Coordinates of C-alpha atoms in Angstrom, one line a residue:
Chain A
M1 CA 42.8 -2.0 10.4
A2 CA 39.7 -1.8 8.8
D3 CA 37.1 -4.1 9.8
L4 CA 35.1 -7.1 8.2
V5 CA 31.7 -5.6 6.9
L6 CA 30.8 -8.3 5.2
Q7 CA 31.4 -11.6 4.0
T8 CA 29.9 -14.8 1.5
N9 CA 31.2 -17.9 2.5
K10 CA 31.4 -20.6 -0.8
L11 CA 27.8 -19.1 -1.5
N12 CA 26.7 -21.9 -4.4
K13 CA 23.2 -21.3 -6.1
S14 CA 22.1 -22.8 -9.1
F15 CA 18.9 -22.7 -11.2
G16 CA 18.7 -26.1 -12.8
A17 CA 21.6 -27.1 -14.8
L18 CA 22.8 -23.3 -14.4
K19 CA 25.4 -22.5 -12.0
A20 CA 25.0 -19.5 -10.8
S21 CA 27.3 -19.0 -8.0
S22 CA 30.0 -21.3 -7.5
D23 CA 31.5 -21.4 -4.3
V24 CA 31.8 -17.0 -3.7
S25 CA 33.8 -15.9 -1.1
L26 CA 34.2 -12.2 -1.1
D27 CA 33.9 -9.6 1.4
L28 CA 34.1 -5.9 2.1
L29 CA 36.1 -3.8 4.6
T30 CA 35.2 -0.5 6.4
G31 CA 36.5 2.3 4.5
E32 CA 37.0 0.8 0.7
I33 CA 35.2 0.6 -2.4
H34 CA 34.8 -3.3 -3.3
A35 CA 34.0 -3.7 -7.4
L36 CA 32.7 -6.3 -8.8
I37 CA 32.7 -7.3 -12.5
G38 CA 32.2 -9.6 -14.8
P39 CA 30.3 -10.2 -18.5
N40 CA 26.8 -10.4 -19.0
G41 CA 25.9 -13.9 -17.4
A42 CA 28.0 -14.5 -15.0
G43 CA 25.9 -14.4 -12.2
K44 CA 26.2 -11.2 -10.9
S45 CA 22.6 -9.9 -10.3
T46 CA 22.1 -13.6 -8.3
L47 CA 24.7 -12.8 -6.2
I48 CA 23.4 -9.6 -5.1
K49 CA 20.6 -11.2 -4.4
Q50 CA 22.0 -13.1 -2.1
I51 CA 23.9 -10.2 -0.2
A52 CA 20.4 -8.5 -0.3
G53 CA 18.5 -11.3 1.0
N54 CA 15.9 -11.7 -2.0
I55 CA 17.5 -15.4 -2.8
A56 CA 18.5 -18.1 -0.3
P57 CA 21.5 -19.8 -1.2
D58 CA 21.9 -23.6 -1.8
S59 CA 24.6 -23.4 0.2
G60 CA 26.8 -20.8 2.2
T61 CA 26.9 -18.3 4.0
V62 CA 26.3 -14.1 4.0
E63 CA 27.9 -12.5 7.1
L64 CA 26.8 -9.1 8.0
L65 CA 28.7 -7.1 10.2
G66 CA 29.6 -9.8 11.9
R67 CA 26.0 -11.7 12.1
D68 CA 25.3 -15.1 9.8
V69 CA 22.4 -13.0 8.2
T70 CA 21.7 -16.0 5.3
R71 CA 18.1 -16.5 6.8
L72 CA 17.0 -13.2 7.5
D73 CA 14.9 -11.4 4.5
T74 CA 15.8 -8.3 2.5
V75 CA 13.9 -6.1 5.3
A76 CA 16.1 -7.3 8.0
R77 CA 19.3 -6.6 6.4
A78 CA 17.7 -3.5 5.4
R79 CA 17.8 -2.5 8.9
M80 CA 20.9 -3.8 9.9
G81 CA 22.4 -1.0 7.5
L82 CA 22.7 -2.5 3.9
G83 CA 21.7 0.4 1.7
R84 CA 20.9 -1.1 -1.8
T85 CA 20.6 0.7 -5.2
F86 CA 18.5 -0.8 -7.6
Q87 CA 19.8 -2.0 -11.5
I88 CA 16.7 -0.8 -12.9
S89 CA 15.2 2.9 -10.6
A90 CA 13.9 1.4 -7.9
L91 CA 11.4 4.4 -6.7
A92 CA 7.8 5.3 -5.9
M93 CA 6.7 7.0 -9.0
E94 CA 3.9 9.0 -8.6
Y95 CA 5.7 10.8 -5.3
T96 CA 7.8 13.7 -5.2
V97 CA 11.1 13.5 -5.3
L98 CA 11.2 14.7 -1.3
Q99 CA 8.9 12.1 -0.4
N100 CA 10.8 9.5 -2.1
A101 CA 13.2 10.2 0.2
V102 CA 11.5 10.7 3.1
L103 CA 10.5 7.2 2.9
G104 CA 14.0 6.5 3.5
A105 CA 13.8 8.4 5.8
L106 CA 11.4 6.6 7.7
G107 CA 12.6 3.6 6.7
G108 CA 15.4 4.9 8.4
Q109 CA 13.9 5.7 11.9
G110 CA 12.2 2.3 11.8
R111 CA 8.4 3.4 12.9
P112 CA 6.4 2.9 10.0
F113 CA 3.1 2.9 12.4
R114 CA 2.0 6.5 13.2
F115 CA -1.5 7.3 11.7
F116 CA -2.2 11.0 12.1
R117 CA 0.6 13.4 11.9
N118 CA 1.4 15.0 8.7
V119 CA 4.8 12.9 7.6
M120 CA 5.9 15.9 5.5
K121 CA 5.8 18.0 8.3
D122 CA 7.8 15.8 10.7
P123 CA 11.7 18.1 10.5
G124 CA 12.8 14.2 11.9
L125 CA 12.1 13.1 8.6
L126 CA 12.5 16.1 6.3
E127 CA 16.1 16.8 7.9
P128 CA 17.7 13.3 6.9
A129 CA 16.2 13.7 4.2
R130 CA 17.0 17.3 2.1
D131 CA 20.9 16.6 3.6
A132 CA 20.3 13.2 1.3
L133 CA 19.2 14.8 -1.6
E134 CA 21.9 18.0 -1.2
R135 CA 24.4 15.8 -1.2
V136 CA 23.3 14.0 -4.4
G137 CA 22.8 17.5 -5.8
L138 CA 18.6 17.2 -6.0
V139 CA 17.5 19.5 -4.0
D140 CA 16.3 21.9 -6.7
D141 CA 14.4 19.1 -7.7
A142 CA 12.6 18.0 -4.4
G143 CA 9.0 18.8 -5.3
R144 CA 9.0 17.2 -8.8
R145 CA 7.2 14.3 -9.6
T146 CA 9.7 11.3 -9.7
A147 CA 7.7 9.7 -13.1
D148 CA 9.7 13.3 -14.2
L149 CA 12.9 12.7 -13.6
S150 CA 15.4 12.4 -16.1
H151 CA 17.0 8.9 -15.9
G152 CA 20.3 10.0 -14.4
Q153 CA 18.7 12.4 -11.9
R154 CA 16.7 8.9 -10.8
R155 CA 19.9 7.1 -10.5
Q156 CA 21.0 10.2 -8.3
L157 CA 17.6 10.1 -6.3
E158 CA 18.3 5.8 -6.0
V159 CA 21.5 6.7 -4.4
A160 CA 19.7 9.5 -1.9
V161 CA 17.5 7.1 -1.0
A162 CA 20.2 4.9 0.2
L163 CA 21.9 7.8 2.4
T164 CA 18.6 8.5 4.2
L165 CA 19.2 4.9 5.9
Q166 CA 23.0 5.9 6.9
P167 CA 23.9 2.7 6.1
K168 CA 26.5 0.7 7.3
L169 CA 27.3 -0.5 4.0
F170 CA 26.4 0.6 0.2
L171 CA 25.1 -2.6 -2.1
M172 CA 25.2 -0.6 -5.4
D173 CA 23.8 -2.5 -8.6
E174 CA 25.7 -0.6 -11.7
P175 CA 24.6 3.1 -10.3
M176 CA 26.7 4.0 -13.5
A177 CA 24.0 2.4 -16.2
G178 CA 23.0 4.5 -18.6
L179 CA 24.2 8.0 -17.1
G180 CA 26.7 9.2 -20.0
A181 CA 30.0 10.5 -19.8
A182 CA 29.2 13.7 -17.8
G183 CA 27.1 12.3 -15.4
S184 CA 29.4 9.0 -14.5
K185 CA 32.4 11.3 -13.7
E186 CA 30.1 13.8 -11.5
L187 CA 28.5 10.1 -9.5
T188 CA 32.2 8.5 -9.6
G189 CA 33.2 11.8 -7.6
F190 CA 30.5 11.7 -5.3
L191 CA 31.6 7.7 -4.7
D192 CA 34.9 8.4 -4.3
G193 CA 34.1 10.5 -1.0
L194 CA 31.5 8.5 0.1
R195 CA 33.4 5.5 1.1
Q196 CA 34.7 6.9 4.0
Q197 CA 31.3 7.4 5.3
A198 CA 30.7 3.5 4.8
P199 CA 32.3 1.0 2.3
I200 CA 30.9 0.5 -1.0
L201 CA 30.3 -3.6 -3.3
L202 CA 30.1 -2.0 -6.4
V203 CA 28.8 -4.1 -9.5
E204 CA 29.6 -1.9 -12.5
H205 CA 30.0 -2.2 -16.1
D206 CA 31.4 1.4 -16.6
M207 CA 35.5 0.5 -16.4
D208 CA 36.4 3.9 -15.9
A209 CA 34.8 4.2 -13.5
V210 CA 35.8 0.8 -12.0
F211 CA 39.8 1.2 -12.2
A212 CA 39.4 4.7 -11.2
L213 CA 37.3 3.9 -7.5
A214 CA 38.2 0.2 -6.4
D215 CA 40.4 -0.5 -3.8
R216 CA 40.0 -4.1 -5.1
I217 CA 38.3 -5.9 -7.9
S218 CA 36.7 -9.0 -7.6
V219 CA 36.1 -10.9 -11.4
L220 CA 33.0 -13.1 -11.7
V221 CA 33.0 -14.8 -14.6
Y222 CA 30.4 -18.6 -15.3
G223 CA 29.9 -18.0 -11.5
Q224 CA 33.0 -17.8 -10.2
I225 CA 35.5 -15.6 -8.8
I226 CA 38.3 -16.2 -10.8
A227 CA 40.6 -13.6 -9.7
T228 CA 40.4 -10.6 -6.7
G229 CA 42.6 -7.6 -6.3
T230 CA 44.0 -4.1 -7.1
A231 CA 43.0 -3.0 -10.2
D232 CA 46.8 -2.9 -11.7
E233 CA 46.5 -6.7 -10.3
I234 CA 43.5 -7.6 -12.4
R235 CA 44.9 -5.2 -15.3
A236 CA 47.9 -7.5 -15.2
N237 CA 46.1 -11.1 -14.8
A238 CA 46.2 -13.0 -17.7
E239 CA 43.1 -15.3 -16.9
V240 CA 41.1 -12.0 -16.8
R241 CA 42.3 -10.4 -19.1
R242 CA 41.7 -13.5 -21.5
A243 CA 37.6 -14.2 -19.6
Y244 CA 36.7 -10.4 -20.0
L245 CA 39.0 -7.3 -20.7
G246 CA 40.2 -9.2 -23.9
E247 CA 36.3 -8.8 -24.8
E248 CA 35.9 -5.5 -23.5
D249 CA 38.6 -4.2 -25.7
A250 CA 37.9 -6.2 -29.0
A251 CA 34.7 -4.1 -28.3
Chain B
M1 CA -3.1 24.6 2.4
M2 CA -3.6 25.3 -1.1
L3 CA -7.0 25.8 -2.8
T4 CA -6.7 22.9 -5.2
R5 CA -9.6 22.2 -7.7
E6 CA -10.1 18.7 -6.3
R7 CA -10.2 20.3 -2.9
L8 CA -12.9 22.7 -4.3
L9 CA -14.8 19.8 -5.5
N10 CA -14.6 17.7 -2.4
W11 CA -16.1 20.9 -0.4
A12 CA -18.8 21.3 -2.9
M13 CA -19.5 17.6 -3.3
I14 CA -19.9 16.6 1.1
A15 CA -22.0 20.6 1.0
A16 CA -24.5 19.8 -1.2
L17 CA -24.8 16.0 0.3
L18 CA -25.9 18.0 3.3
I19 CA -28.1 20.8 1.4
V20 CA -29.9 17.9 -0.5
P21 CA -31.8 16.1 2.2
L22 CA -31.9 19.5 4.4
A23 CA -34.1 20.7 1.5
A24 CA -35.7 17.6 1.0
W25 CA -36.7 18.3 4.9
S26 CA -38.3 21.1 4.4
L27 CA -40.3 20.3 1.5
D28 CA -41.5 17.4 3.6
E29 CA -39.5 14.6 1.1
P30 CA -38.5 11.8 3.0
F31 CA -37.8 9.5 0.5
I32 CA -35.1 12.1 -1.0
I33 CA -33.6 12.1 2.7
T34 CA -33.3 8.1 2.7
L35 CA -31.6 8.2 -0.5
A36 CA -29.0 10.6 1.0
T37 CA -28.7 8.4 3.9
K38 CA -28.2 5.6 1.7
A39 CA -25.8 7.9 -0.4
A40 CA -23.9 8.6 2.6
I41 CA -23.6 5.0 4.2
L42 CA -22.4 3.9 0.5
A43 CA -19.5 6.0 0.7
L44 CA -19.2 5.4 3.5
A45 CA -18.9 1.5 2.5
G46 CA -16.1 2.9 -0.3
V47 CA -14.4 5.0 2.2
G48 CA -13.4 2.0 3.6
L49 CA -12.6 0.4 0.4
N50 CA -10.7 2.9 -1.0
I51 CA -7.9 2.8 1.9
A52 CA -7.2 -1.1 0.7
L53 CA -7.8 -0.3 -2.8
G54 CA -6.5 3.0 -4.0
L55 CA -4.0 3.5 -1.2
G56 CA -2.9 -0.4 -0.5
G57 CA -3.0 -1.4 -4.0
M58 CA -5.3 -4.3 -3.0
I59 CA -7.9 -4.9 -4.9
S60 CA -10.2 -7.1 -2.9
L61 CA -13.5 -8.6 -4.5
G62 CA -14.3 -9.7 -0.6
H63 CA -15.7 -6.4 1.0
A64 CA -18.8 -7.5 0.9
A65 CA -17.4 -9.7 4.3
F66 CA -16.8 -6.9 6.1
F67 CA -20.1 -5.2 4.9
G68 CA -22.4 -8.3 5.8
I69 CA -20.6 -8.9 8.9
G70 CA -21.2 -5.3 10.3
G71 CA -25.3 -5.5 9.3
Y72 CA -25.1 -9.1 11.2
A73 CA -24.0 -7.2 14.1
M74 CA -26.4 -5.2 13.9
G75 CA -29.5 -7.8 12.9
I76 CA -28.1 -9.9 15.8
L77 CA -27.9 -8.0 18.5
A78 CA -30.9 -6.1 17.5
A79 CA -33.1 -9.7 17.1
H80 CA -32.2 -10.6 20.3
A81 CA -33.0 -7.3 22.3
Q82 CA -36.5 -7.5 20.6
N83 CA -37.2 -11.0 21.3
Y84 CA -35.5 -10.4 25.0
E85 CA -33.6 -13.7 24.5
P86 CA -30.2 -13.8 26.1
L87 CA -27.1 -13.5 23.4
F88 CA -25.1 -15.6 26.1
A89 CA -25.4 -16.1 29.6
W90 CA -22.0 -15.8 30.5
P91 CA -19.8 -14.3 32.1
F92 CA -22.3 -12.3 32.3
L93 CA -26.7 -12.3 31.0
F94 CA -26.2 -10.0 27.5
E95 CA -29.8 -9.9 25.8
G96 CA -28.4 -8.1 23.3
S97 CA -28.7 -4.2 22.3
N98 CA -30.4 -2.1 20.6
Q99 CA -28.2 0.9 21.4
M100 CA -26.5 2.3 17.9
P101 CA -22.5 2.8 19.7
L102 CA -22.6 -0.4 21.0
I103 CA -24.3 -2.2 17.9
W104 CA -21.4 0.4 15.9
L105 CA -18.2 -1.2 17.9
V106 CA -19.2 -4.6 17.9
A107 CA -19.7 -4.1 14.7
V108 CA -16.1 -2.9 13.9
V109 CA -14.5 -5.2 15.8
F110 CA -15.6 -8.2 14.7
S111 CA -14.8 -7.0 11.2
A112 CA -11.7 -5.6 11.8
L113 CA -11.2 -9.2 13.2
A114 CA -12.4 -11.2 9.9
A115 CA -10.4 -8.4 8.0
L116 CA -7.2 -9.8 10.2
V117 CA -7.8 -13.3 10.0
I118 CA -9.0 -12.8 5.7
G119 CA -6.4 -10.1 5.1
A120 CA -3.0 -12.4 7.0
L121 CA -4.4 -15.1 4.4
S122 CA -5.1 -13.3 1.3
L123 CA -1.6 -11.0 1.7
R124 CA 0.4 -13.9 1.0
T125 CA -0.8 -14.0 -2.6
S126 CA -1.0 -10.6 -5.1
G127 CA -2.8 -9.9 -8.7
V128 CA -5.4 -11.6 -9.4
Y129 CA -4.6 -14.6 -6.8
F130 CA -5.6 -11.8 -4.2
I131 CA -8.8 -11.2 -6.0
M132 CA -9.8 -14.6 -6.6
I133 CA -9.0 -15.2 -3.1
T134 CA -10.9 -12.8 -1.3
L135 CA -13.9 -13.1 -3.5
A136 CA -13.7 -16.7 -2.2
F137 CA -13.5 -15.5 1.6
G138 CA -16.7 -13.0 1.1
Q139 CA -18.7 -16.2 -1.0
M140 CA -17.7 -18.8 2.1
L141 CA -19.2 -16.3 4.8
Y142 CA -22.1 -15.7 1.7
Y143 CA -23.5 -19.5 2.1
F144 CA -22.9 -19.8 6.1
A145 CA -25.3 -17.0 6.2
I146 CA -27.7 -18.9 4.0
S147 CA -27.4 -21.8 6.2
W148 CA -27.3 -20.5 9.2
S149 CA -31.1 -20.6 10.3
A150 CA -31.5 -19.2 13.9
Y151 CA -30.7 -16.2 12.1
G152 CA -33.4 -16.1 9.3
G153 CA -31.2 -17.8 6.9
E154 CA -32.0 -17.1 3.5
D155 CA -34.3 -14.9 4.4
G156 CA -32.8 -13.1 6.7
L157 CA -33.5 -11.2 9.6
S158 CA -35.7 -8.4 10.0
I159 CA -35.6 -5.7 12.8
W160 CA -39.6 -4.0 13.6
V161 CA -37.8 -0.7 15.2
R162 CA -34.9 1.1 14.2
N163 CA -32.1 0.7 17.0
E164 CA -31.4 4.1 19.4
F165 CA -28.8 6.4 19.9
P166 CA -28.9 8.3 22.7
G167 CA -30.6 11.7 22.5
L168 CA -31.8 11.1 19.2
N169 CA -34.9 9.9 17.4
T170 CA -33.3 7.7 15.0
L171 CA -36.9 7.0 13.6
D172 CA -37.1 10.6 12.1
P173 CA -35.2 10.0 8.9
I174 CA -33.8 13.7 9.2
Q175 CA -32.1 12.7 12.4
F176 CA -30.4 8.8 11.4
F177 CA -29.3 11.1 8.4
A178 CA -27.8 13.1 10.8
I179 CA -25.8 10.0 12.2
A180 CA -24.7 8.5 8.6
Y181 CA -23.9 12.2 7.9
V182 CA -21.3 12.7 10.4
I183 CA -19.5 9.1 10.6
L184 CA -19.2 9.9 6.8
C185 CA -17.3 13.2 7.6
L186 CA -15.1 11.8 10.4
A187 CA -14.1 8.8 8.5
L188 CA -13.4 11.3 5.0
V189 CA -11.2 13.1 7.8
F190 CA -9.8 10.3 8.7
A191 CA -8.4 9.0 5.8
A192 CA -7.7 12.0 4.5
R193 CA -4.8 12.1 7.9
L194 CA -3.9 8.6 7.0
A195 CA -2.7 8.8 3.4
R196 CA -0.9 11.9 4.8
S197 CA 0.8 10.3 7.7
P198 CA 4.3 8.1 8.1
F199 CA 2.0 4.8 7.6
G200 CA 0.5 6.0 4.2
L201 CA 3.1 7.1 2.4
A202 CA 5.1 3.8 3.2
L203 CA 1.4 2.0 2.4
A204 CA 1.1 4.1 -0.8
A205 CA 4.8 3.2 -1.6
A206 CA 4.3 -0.3 -1.4
R207 CA 2.0 -0.6 -4.0
Q208 CA 4.0 2.0 -6.1
N209 CA 7.6 -0.1 -5.8
E210 CA 7.8 -2.9 -3.2
D211 CA 11.5 -3.7 -3.5
R212 CA 12.0 0.1 -2.3
V213 CA 9.9 -0.5 0.4
E214 CA 11.9 -3.5 1.6
A215 CA 15.3 -1.4 0.3
V216 CA 14.4 0.7 3.6
G217 CA 13.8 -2.0 5.7
L218 CA 10.0 -1.3 6.1
T219 CA 7.8 -4.7 5.0
P220 CA 5.3 -4.7 2.7
F221 CA 3.1 -7.1 4.3
T222 CA 2.5 -5.6 7.3
L223 CA 1.6 -2.5 6.1
R224 CA -1.0 -4.1 4.1
L225 CA -2.6 -6.0 6.4
I226 CA -2.4 -2.7 9.2
A227 CA -4.6 -0.8 6.2
F228 CA -6.5 -3.8 5.0
V229 CA -7.7 -3.9 8.9
I230 CA -8.8 -0.6 8.9
S231 CA -10.2 -0.8 5.6
G232 CA -12.7 -3.7 6.6
A233 CA -13.4 -2.0 10.1
I234 CA -14.6 1.1 8.2
T235 CA -16.6 -0.8 5.8
G236 CA -18.3 -2.8 8.8
L237 CA -19.5 0.8 10.4
A238 CA -21.4 0.9 7.0
G239 CA -22.7 -2.1 6.9
A240 CA -24.2 -1.9 10.2
L241 CA -25.1 1.7 9.3
F242 CA -27.1 0.3 6.1
A243 CA -28.7 -2.6 8.1
D244 CA -30.1 -0.1 10.4
L245 CA -31.6 2.4 7.9
N246 CA -33.1 -0.8 6.2
R247 CA -34.1 -2.7 9.5
F248 CA -33.0 -5.9 7.9
V249 CA -30.3 -7.5 6.9
S250 CA -29.9 -11.2 4.6
P251 CA -26.9 -12.8 3.3
T252 CA -27.3 -10.7 -0.1
M253 CA -25.3 -8.1 1.5
L254 CA -22.6 -10.9 1.8
S255 CA -22.9 -11.4 -1.6
W256 CA -19.8 -10.8 -4.4
H257 CA -22.8 -8.2 -5.9
T258 CA -22.1 -5.7 -3.1
S259 CA -18.1 -6.4 -3.4
G260 CA -18.5 -5.0 -6.6
E261 CA -21.0 -2.2 -5.9
I262 CA -18.6 -0.7 -3.6
M263 CA -15.4 -1.0 -5.6
I264 CA -18.3 0.6 -8.6
F265 CA -18.6 3.1 -6.1
V266 CA -14.8 3.8 -5.7
I267 CA -14.1 3.3 -9.4
L268 CA -16.7 5.7 -10.5
G269 CA -15.7 8.4 -7.8
G270 CA -11.9 7.8 -9.2
V271 CA -9.7 5.1 -7.6
G272 CA -7.3 7.2 -4.3
R273 CA -9.0 10.2 -4.6
L274 CA -9.9 10.4 -1.4
Y275 CA -13.7 11.8 -2.2
G276 CA -14.2 9.4 -4.7
P277 CA -16.4 7.1 -3.2
V278 CA -18.8 10.0 -1.8
A279 CA -19.2 11.0 -5.9
G280 CA -18.9 7.2 -6.8
A281 CA -22.0 6.5 -4.1
A282 CA -23.7 9.9 -5.1
L283 CA -24.0 8.7 -8.9
Y284 CA -25.0 5.6 -8.3
I285 CA -27.8 6.3 -6.1
M286 CA -28.7 9.0 -8.5
L287 CA -28.6 6.7 -11.5
E288 CA -30.3 4.2 -9.3
H289 CA -33.4 6.4 -9.0
L290 CA -33.5 8.5 -12.2
L291 CA -32.8 5.2 -14.4
G292 CA -33.8 3.1 -12.3
G293 CA -37.3 5.1 -13.4
I294 CA -37.3 4.6 -16.7
S295 CA -36.5 0.9 -17.1
D296 CA -35.4 -2.0 -14.9
Y297 CA -32.5 -2.4 -16.3
W298 CA -31.0 0.4 -15.8
Q299 CA -27.6 -1.1 -14.6
I300 CA -26.7 -1.7 -18.3
F301 CA -26.7 2.4 -18.7
L302 CA -24.3 2.0 -15.3
G303 CA -21.7 -0.7 -16.8
L304 CA -22.3 2.0 -19.7
L305 CA -21.0 5.0 -17.7
L306 CA -18.2 2.2 -15.9
L307 CA -16.8 1.4 -19.3
L308 CA -16.5 5.0 -20.6
I309 CA -14.8 6.1 -17.1
V310 CA -12.8 3.0 -17.1
L311 CA -11.7 3.5 -20.5
F312 CA -11.8 7.4 -21.0
A313 CA -11.3 9.0 -17.5
R314 CA -9.1 6.6 -15.3
G315 CA -9.5 9.0 -12.0
G316 CA -12.7 8.6 -12.1
L317 CA -15.7 10.9 -11.9
I318 CA -13.5 13.6 -10.2
G319 CA -11.0 12.8 -12.5
A320 CA -12.7 14.0 -14.7
L321 CA -13.6 17.5 -13.3
A322 CA -10.2 18.1 -11.4
G323 CA -7.4 17.0 -13.6
R324 CA -4.5 14.9 -12.1
E325 CA -3.7 14.3 -9.0
K326 CA -1.2 16.5 -7.5
A327 CA 2.1 14.7 -6.5
H328 CA 2.1 17.4 -2.7
G329 CA 5.4 17.5 -1.5

């Protein structure tokens, strides 16, 4: 039986008159990819931020690995095993690719208060960093400056840094954004295998990727989850078609 | 270890800072030695600031506070020692000290404590607010020192004889230079190791992208606070040496002009460049000496130079000579 890794209970968040989250309850089970889709402005980013710990909900709770983390900050949640990739690449741009991966490994290890050893000669950090780069196919670019990477390579590096944390779950905010058809397909294949290591809550606009990958899909519209189900169920759901997919087809 | 242009330049600078006073010593030009000593001490203050500013991205306009606390640590301890007035009588009788190692220790401890308090409060803000709050703390200490009549108030504190270091004659300019030079070199080695350490990697990453650092489970605030304390302690040590060089400490050391000057050393040399403060302080002293001889308004030229560097050579003097920093991997 699959275990509950992440659960939100009736999250509410308003910004003035705008209700960005309205009784949002969703969960993530071991071994699955749960995709969150919804039109622009549906409140996906607000939800992600409440799950990651950037903003606190007005009411409701977030449970991570069976523990109520609603009051914990992003750092504490990351330490508990939440591996996050950002919609807009959040990387140390002056660093090399390898340095970014080592930074992830350092965070995963949780002992940054060492002041004298050369961090780039620490095998305990270099090995997981190189492994992660190898897995996303960036190992040949290890010595390059992150700022010089292509957009797609930065997306790959985001995933690699998350991997170095050996997270218990992934929270991925539009990892396919701007990747192009080939890159998107490649990453889809990679994420497909990744769910065995840790489940993924995937926010994504690329519908091909979502329908190819997701075990379950939740649809968020105007801050509310209007449906949760398998790809087939979501395709067949009349309300979803009206609210979201219909617009997508017409476009 | 790769022999980059920057590394060669660094060695050349640190060698020049040694050769110039040695040459002056053999030619019996004590004034030049004193200038070199001043450059070494101001460079040390800059090395301290550079850890906060260059590595950590904390634009502190309050480092005069630490420089001045170091200066007053020297002034107060030495004043009590020369007047045989006990500083305190409990839990043991303490009549101050004229021993540099003890003075340095006190300077480092008190400036680190001040940095801990100032940092813990200021680092809750960022950007221009951080600049203003550090500035405000610095000015607070400045006005406190002015009104602290027990230790000279506005007039400052003079010490008759330079403090002692075991086995050396500190009144001999070249020997006092040697002390300042060795401490500067140790601080540079320390700063270099810090920059490459796990802590340094995380700290500089927090400057580049705070979200990333939090997402890997590290707390930017803690990283910055520790860096701020280390930074303040080194600048405080420089303050104690500077006061000993002049045998005088006054509230001027605490004023925001001093914060600005220390920042100028860092910017002239190159923000974040390990040896930037050495280049910056040396250039500053040379300009002060050479241009100061031509005109009382030499700082107009300094301002012009600073403007050119900020506009056209963002890596400062070292950046202009050695090119863009290589990301080492």
